[in-house]
mmCIF file of C-alpha atoms in Angstrom:
data_model
loop_
_atom_site.group_PDB
_atom_site.id
_atom_site.type_symbol
_atom_site.label_atom_id
_atom_site.label_comp_id
_atom_site.label_asym_id
_atom_site.label_seq_id
_atom_site.Cartn_x
_atom_site.Cartn_y
_atom_site.Cartn_z
ATOM 1 C CA MET B 1 -130.571 -137.585 127.759
ATOM 2 C CA ARG B 2 -133.402 -135.481 126.384
ATOM 3 C CA HIS B 3 -132.101 -132.452 128.298
ATOM 4 C CA SER B 4 -128.617 -132.732 126.698
ATOM 5 C CA LYS B 5 -130.155 -132.939 123.206
ATOM 6 C CA LEU B 6 -132.211 -129.840 123.939
ATOM 7 C CA VAL B 7 -129.139 -127.983 125.191
ATOM 8 C CA SER B 8 -127.142 -129.095 122.116
ATOM 9 C CA LEU B 9 -129.898 -127.962 119.774
ATOM 10 C CA SER B 10 -130.199 -124.615 121.564
ATOM 11 C CA LEU B 11 -126.445 -124.110 121.364
ATOM 12 C CA LEU B 12 -126.416 -124.996 117.663
ATOM 13 C CA LEU B 13 -129.207 -122.512 116.945
ATOM 14 C CA ALA B 14 -127.463 -119.786 118.931
ATOM 15 C CA VAL B 15 -124.154 -120.309 117.109
ATOM 16 C CA SER B 16 -125.809 -120.391 113.680
ATOM 17 C CA ALA B 17 -127.692 -117.166 114.437
ATOM 18 C CA TRP B 18 -124.461 -115.531 115.620
ATOM 19 C CA CYS B 19 -122.486 -116.631 112.528
ATOM 20 C CA LYS B 20 -125.106 -115.995 109.866
ATOM 21 C CA PRO B 21 -124.270 -113.437 107.185
ATOM 22 C CA PRO B 22 -125.967 -110.052 107.299
ATOM 23 C CA ALA B 23 -129.284 -109.583 105.568
ATOM 24 C CA SER B 24 -128.855 -108.373 101.998
ATOM 25 C CA GLY B 25 -130.710 -105.136 102.777
ATOM 26 C CA CYS B 26 -128.171 -104.405 105.473
ATOM 27 C CA TRP B 27 -125.295 -104.673 102.985
ATOM 28 C CA THR B 28 -126.806 -102.686 100.160
ATOM 29 C CA GLY B 29 -128.263 -99.988 102.388
ATOM 30 C CA PHE B 30 -125.091 -99.524 104.425
ATOM 31 C CA SER B 31 -123.758 -95.977 104.656
ATOM 32 C CA ALA B 32 -121.946 -93.905 107.263
ATOM 33 C CA PRO B 33 -120.526 -90.385 107.522
ATOM 34 C CA ALA B 34 -116.785 -89.995 106.942
ATOM 35 C CA VAL B 35 -115.032 -87.754 109.462
ATOM 36 C CA ASN B 36 -112.508 -86.723 106.812
ATOM 37 C CA GLY B 37 -115.196 -85.455 104.443
ATOM 38 C CA GLY B 38 -118.342 -86.730 102.766
ATOM 39 C CA ALA B 39 -120.052 -90.031 103.334
ATOM 40 C CA PHE B 40 -119.416 -93.634 102.373
ATOM 41 C CA ALA B 41 -122.067 -95.976 100.968
ATOM 42 C CA LEU B 42 -121.956 -99.475 99.517
ATOM 43 C CA ARG B 43 -124.829 -98.658 97.160
ATOM 44 C CA GLY B 44 -123.571 -97.132 93.935
ATOM 45 C CA ARG B 45 -120.309 -99.097 93.959
ATOM 46 C CA GLU B 46 -121.482 -101.769 91.525
ATOM 47 C CA HIS B 47 -118.115 -101.915 89.772
ATOM 48 C CA SER B 48 -115.829 -101.462 92.782
ATOM 49 C CA PRO B 49 -114.865 -104.043 95.382
ATOM 50 C CA VAL B 50 -114.598 -102.590 98.880
ATOM 51 C CA LEU B 51 -112.101 -103.374 101.630
ATOM 52 C CA LEU B 52 -113.876 -102.297 104.829
ATOM 53 C CA ALA B 53 -111.944 -102.447 108.107
ATOM 54 C CA PHE B 54 -113.520 -102.222 111.551
ATOM 55 C CA LEU B 55 -110.949 -100.789 113.970
ATOM 56 C CA ALA B 56 -110.396 -99.090 117.295
ATOM 57 C CA LEU B 57 -109.237 -95.656 116.115
ATOM 58 C CA LYS B 58 -107.366 -93.727 118.774
ATOM 59 C CA ALA B 59 -105.210 -90.708 118.054
ATOM 60 C CA ASN B 60 -102.704 -91.572 120.778
ATOM 61 C CA GLY B 61 -101.939 -94.910 119.111
ATOM 62 C CA SER B 62 -102.785 -96.966 122.193
ATOM 63 C CA GLU B 63 -104.432 -99.658 120.025
ATOM 64 C CA ALA B 64 -101.309 -101.057 118.340
ATOM 65 C CA THR B 65 -103.069 -103.766 116.311
ATOM 66 C CA SER B 66 -105.508 -101.294 114.778
ATOM 67 C CA ARG B 67 -102.662 -98.847 114.067
ATOM 68 C CA ALA B 68 -100.668 -101.578 112.306
ATOM 69 C CA THR B 69 -103.777 -102.496 110.311
ATOM 70 C CA VAL B 70 -104.178 -98.850 109.227
ATOM 71 C CA VAL B 71 -100.635 -98.909 107.817
ATOM 72 C CA ILE B 72 -101.559 -102.019 105.805
ATOM 73 C CA LEU B 73 -104.792 -100.388 104.606
ATOM 74 C CA GLN B 74 -102.867 -97.319 103.455
ATOM 75 C CA SER B 75 -100.513 -99.543 101.462
ATOM 76 C CA LEU B 76 -103.377 -101.519 99.882
ATOM 77 C CA ASP B 77 -105.255 -98.307 99.059
ATOM 78 C CA HIS B 78 -102.138 -96.926 97.377
ATOM 79 C CA GLN B 79 -101.540 -100.151 95.400
ATOM 80 C CA TYR B 80 -105.083 -100.994 94.320
ATOM 81 C CA SER B 81 -107.190 -97.815 94.168
ATOM 82 C CA SER B 82 -106.180 -97.300 90.536
ATOM 83 C CA ARG B 83 -107.572 -100.789 89.779
ATOM 84 C CA GLY B 84 -110.929 -100.057 91.382
ATOM 85 C CA LEU B 85 -110.538 -101.181 95.004
ATOM 86 C CA ARG B 86 -112.137 -98.827 97.508
ATOM 87 C CA VAL B 87 -110.764 -98.851 101.059
ATOM 88 C CA ALA B 88 -112.590 -97.523 104.126
ATOM 89 C CA ALA B 89 -112.095 -97.824 107.879
ATOM 90 C CA MET B 90 -114.789 -97.629 110.536
ATOM 91 C CA ASP B 91 -114.274 -96.899 114.196
ATOM 92 C CA ALA B 92 -116.020 -99.812 115.874
ATOM 93 C CA THR B 93 -115.312 -99.149 119.516
ATOM 94 C CA ALA B 94 -119.097 -99.089 119.969
ATOM 95 C CA VAL B 95 -118.938 -102.901 119.592
ATOM 96 C CA GLY B 96 -118.269 -103.084 123.312
ATOM 97 C CA SER B 97 -120.336 -101.621 126.084
ATOM 98 C CA GLN B 98 -119.292 -98.067 125.206
ATOM 99 C CA ARG B 99 -121.865 -96.418 122.983
ATOM 100 C CA ILE B 100 -120.571 -92.884 123.245
ATOM 101 C CA SER B 101 -119.515 -90.549 120.497
ATOM 102 C CA ARG B 102 -115.794 -90.427 120.026
ATOM 103 C CA HIS B 103 -115.958 -87.914 117.185
ATOM 104 C CA ALA B 104 -112.933 -85.855 118.279
ATOM 105 C CA ASP B 105 -110.776 -88.969 118.785
ATOM 106 C CA ILE B 106 -111.695 -90.322 115.348
ATOM 107 C CA VAL B 107 -111.092 -86.989 113.593
ATOM 108 C CA ASN B 108 -107.717 -86.665 115.343
ATOM 109 C CA ALA B 109 -106.707 -90.234 114.450
ATOM 110 C CA ALA B 110 -107.612 -89.668 110.779
ATOM 111 C CA ALA B 111 -105.570 -86.440 110.740
ATOM 112 C CA ASP B 112 -102.618 -87.745 112.795
ATOM 113 C CA TRP B 113 -102.335 -90.872 110.653
ATOM 114 C CA ASN B 114 -102.829 -88.858 107.426
ATOM 115 C CA LEU B 115 -105.577 -91.178 106.176
ATOM 116 C CA LYS B 116 -106.715 -90.490 102.611
ATOM 117 C CA PHE B 117 -109.438 -93.155 102.445
ATOM 118 C CA PRO B 118 -112.821 -92.596 104.167
ATOM 119 C CA VAL B 119 -112.738 -92.916 107.955
ATOM 120 C CA LEU B 120 -116.239 -93.674 109.185
ATOM 121 C CA GLU B 121 -117.916 -92.968 112.477
ATOM 122 C CA ASP B 122 -120.679 -95.160 113.857
ATOM 123 C CA PRO B 123 -121.375 -94.314 117.526
ATOM 124 C CA ALA B 124 -124.571 -96.401 117.575
ATOM 125 C CA GLY B 125 -122.716 -99.515 116.404
ATOM 126 C CA ARG B 126 -125.084 -100.064 113.461
ATOM 127 C CA GLY B 127 -122.256 -101.001 111.080
ATOM 128 C CA ALA B 128 -120.738 -103.511 113.494
ATOM 129 C CA GLN B 129 -124.160 -105.092 114.008
ATOM 130 C CA CYS B 130 -124.875 -105.175 110.278
ATOM 131 C CA PHE B 131 -121.625 -107.009 109.533
ATOM 132 C CA HIS B 132 -121.602 -109.157 112.711
ATOM 133 C CA ILE B 133 -118.274 -107.816 113.978
ATOM 134 C CA ARG B 134 -117.033 -109.763 117.010
ATOM 135 C CA THR B 135 -113.410 -108.668 117.305
ATOM 136 C CA LEU B 136 -111.216 -105.713 116.379
ATOM 137 C CA PRO B 137 -109.672 -105.328 113.944
ATOM 138 C CA THR B 138 -111.860 -107.120 111.395
ATOM 139 C CA ILE B 139 -111.400 -106.591 107.656
ATOM 140 C CA LEU B 140 -114.058 -107.447 105.086
ATOM 141 C CA LEU B 141 -113.637 -107.687 101.330
ATOM 142 C CA ILE B 142 -116.988 -107.011 99.682
ATOM 143 C CA SER B 143 -117.585 -107.747 96.013
ATOM 144 C CA PRO B 144 -119.111 -105.207 93.621
ATOM 145 C CA GLU B 145 -122.351 -107.227 93.944
ATOM 146 C CA GLY B 146 -122.345 -106.841 97.737
ATOM 147 C CA LYS B 147 -121.154 -110.353 98.662
ATOM 148 C CA GLU B 148 -118.600 -110.958 101.382
ATOM 149 C CA LEU B 149 -115.527 -112.416 99.660
ATOM 150 C CA GLY B 150 -113.231 -112.461 102.645
ATOM 151 C CA ARG B 151 -113.204 -111.851 106.385
ATOM 152 C CA TRP B 152 -110.059 -111.508 108.464
ATOM 153 C CA GLU B 153 -110.306 -111.138 112.240
ATOM 154 C CA GLY B 154 -107.295 -109.875 114.147
ATOM 155 C CA PHE B 155 -104.048 -108.694 112.619
ATOM 156 C CA THR B 156 -103.584 -109.906 109.030
ATOM 157 C CA ARG B 157 -100.455 -109.465 106.934
ATOM 158 C CA THR B 158 -100.463 -107.462 103.717
ATOM 159 C CA ALA B 159 -99.524 -110.440 101.500
ATOM 160 C CA ILE B 160 -102.548 -112.453 102.616
ATOM 161 C CA LEU B 161 -104.936 -109.582 101.888
ATOM 162 C CA ALA B 162 -103.186 -108.704 98.613
ATOM 163 C CA ARG B 163 -103.535 -112.221 97.225
ATOM 164 C CA THR B 164 -107.302 -112.215 97.748
ATOM 165 C CA ILE B 165 -107.626 -108.672 96.388
ATOM 166 C CA GLU B 166 -105.642 -109.601 93.280
ATOM 167 C CA GLN B 167 -107.988 -112.506 92.616
ATOM 168 C CA ILE B 168 -110.767 -109.902 92.402
ATOM 169 C CA VAL B 169 -109.054 -106.991 90.616
ATOM 170 C CA GLY B 170 -106.404 -109.032 88.765
ATOM 171 C CA GLY B 171 -102.665 -108.918 89.105
ATOM 172 C CA PRO B 172 -99.476 -110.983 89.389
ATOM 173 C CA LEU B 173 -100.133 -112.349 92.896
ATOM 174 C CA ALA B 174 -103.395 -113.979 91.796
ATOM 175 C CA ALA B 175 -101.532 -116.700 89.876
ATOM 176 C CA LEU B 176 -99.084 -117.600 92.671
ATOM 177 C CA PRO B 177 -99.647 -120.755 94.747
ATOM 178 C CA ALA B 178 -100.818 -120.054 98.299
ATOM 179 C CA GLY B 179 -97.617 -121.473 99.851
ATOM 180 C CA SER B 180 -95.468 -118.910 98.047
ATOM 181 C CA LEU B 181 -96.954 -116.041 100.061
ATOM 182 C CA ARG B 182 -95.190 -116.716 103.326
ATOM 183 C CA PRO B 183 -95.332 -113.822 105.771
ATOM 184 C CA GLU B 184 -92.142 -111.761 105.667
ATOM 185 C CA ASN B 185 -91.235 -112.362 109.304
ATOM 186 C CA THR B 186 -92.150 -116.016 109.672
ATOM 187 C CA PHE B 187 -89.735 -117.863 111.885
ATOM 188 C CA ASP B 188 -88.838 -121.273 110.488
ATOM 189 C CA ALA B 189 -88.105 -123.507 113.488
ATOM 190 C CA HIS B 190 -86.773 -126.254 111.225
ATOM 191 C CA PRO B 191 -84.618 -124.656 108.498
ATOM 192 C CA LYS B 192 -83.410 -126.973 105.732
#
């Protein structure tokens, strides 16, 4: 009996350590070079929320979920950049066992996909560690104060992201009830 309590406690501690939010210094000090020019940093964006996506960027499009997420990011950047939202994508293939530079692949993906927002490279995986990324794609919405306002793992539809963004930057979707934002292609097995 004592052994099972010890195992349960150990498991609980391991899960809580794995799920804990990043240290505040990690958030505020986060920066990475952008392959399409300049650098991206969370510091200095006190008045701008940030939508930061961790993806597998491949120029040949072999990662369909990440490619679909990039299309959504482009749409959100186009819709909300004038209202202060900053969008960035980070290649996070270093999350796995590969810790090699994929600079050419990332540059080609940014050019092939005509990405206007910063595309970040992090071959050491520091960004993925900082934000506790476990799956790709993962999208984070970070407040101007550096707090995580939303986390979406896996493919997420535009309407779901837009509703949360509008609650931060303001807009017509913010006032709609959650049930009114049904995904466009939802199949209703029991039509009325």
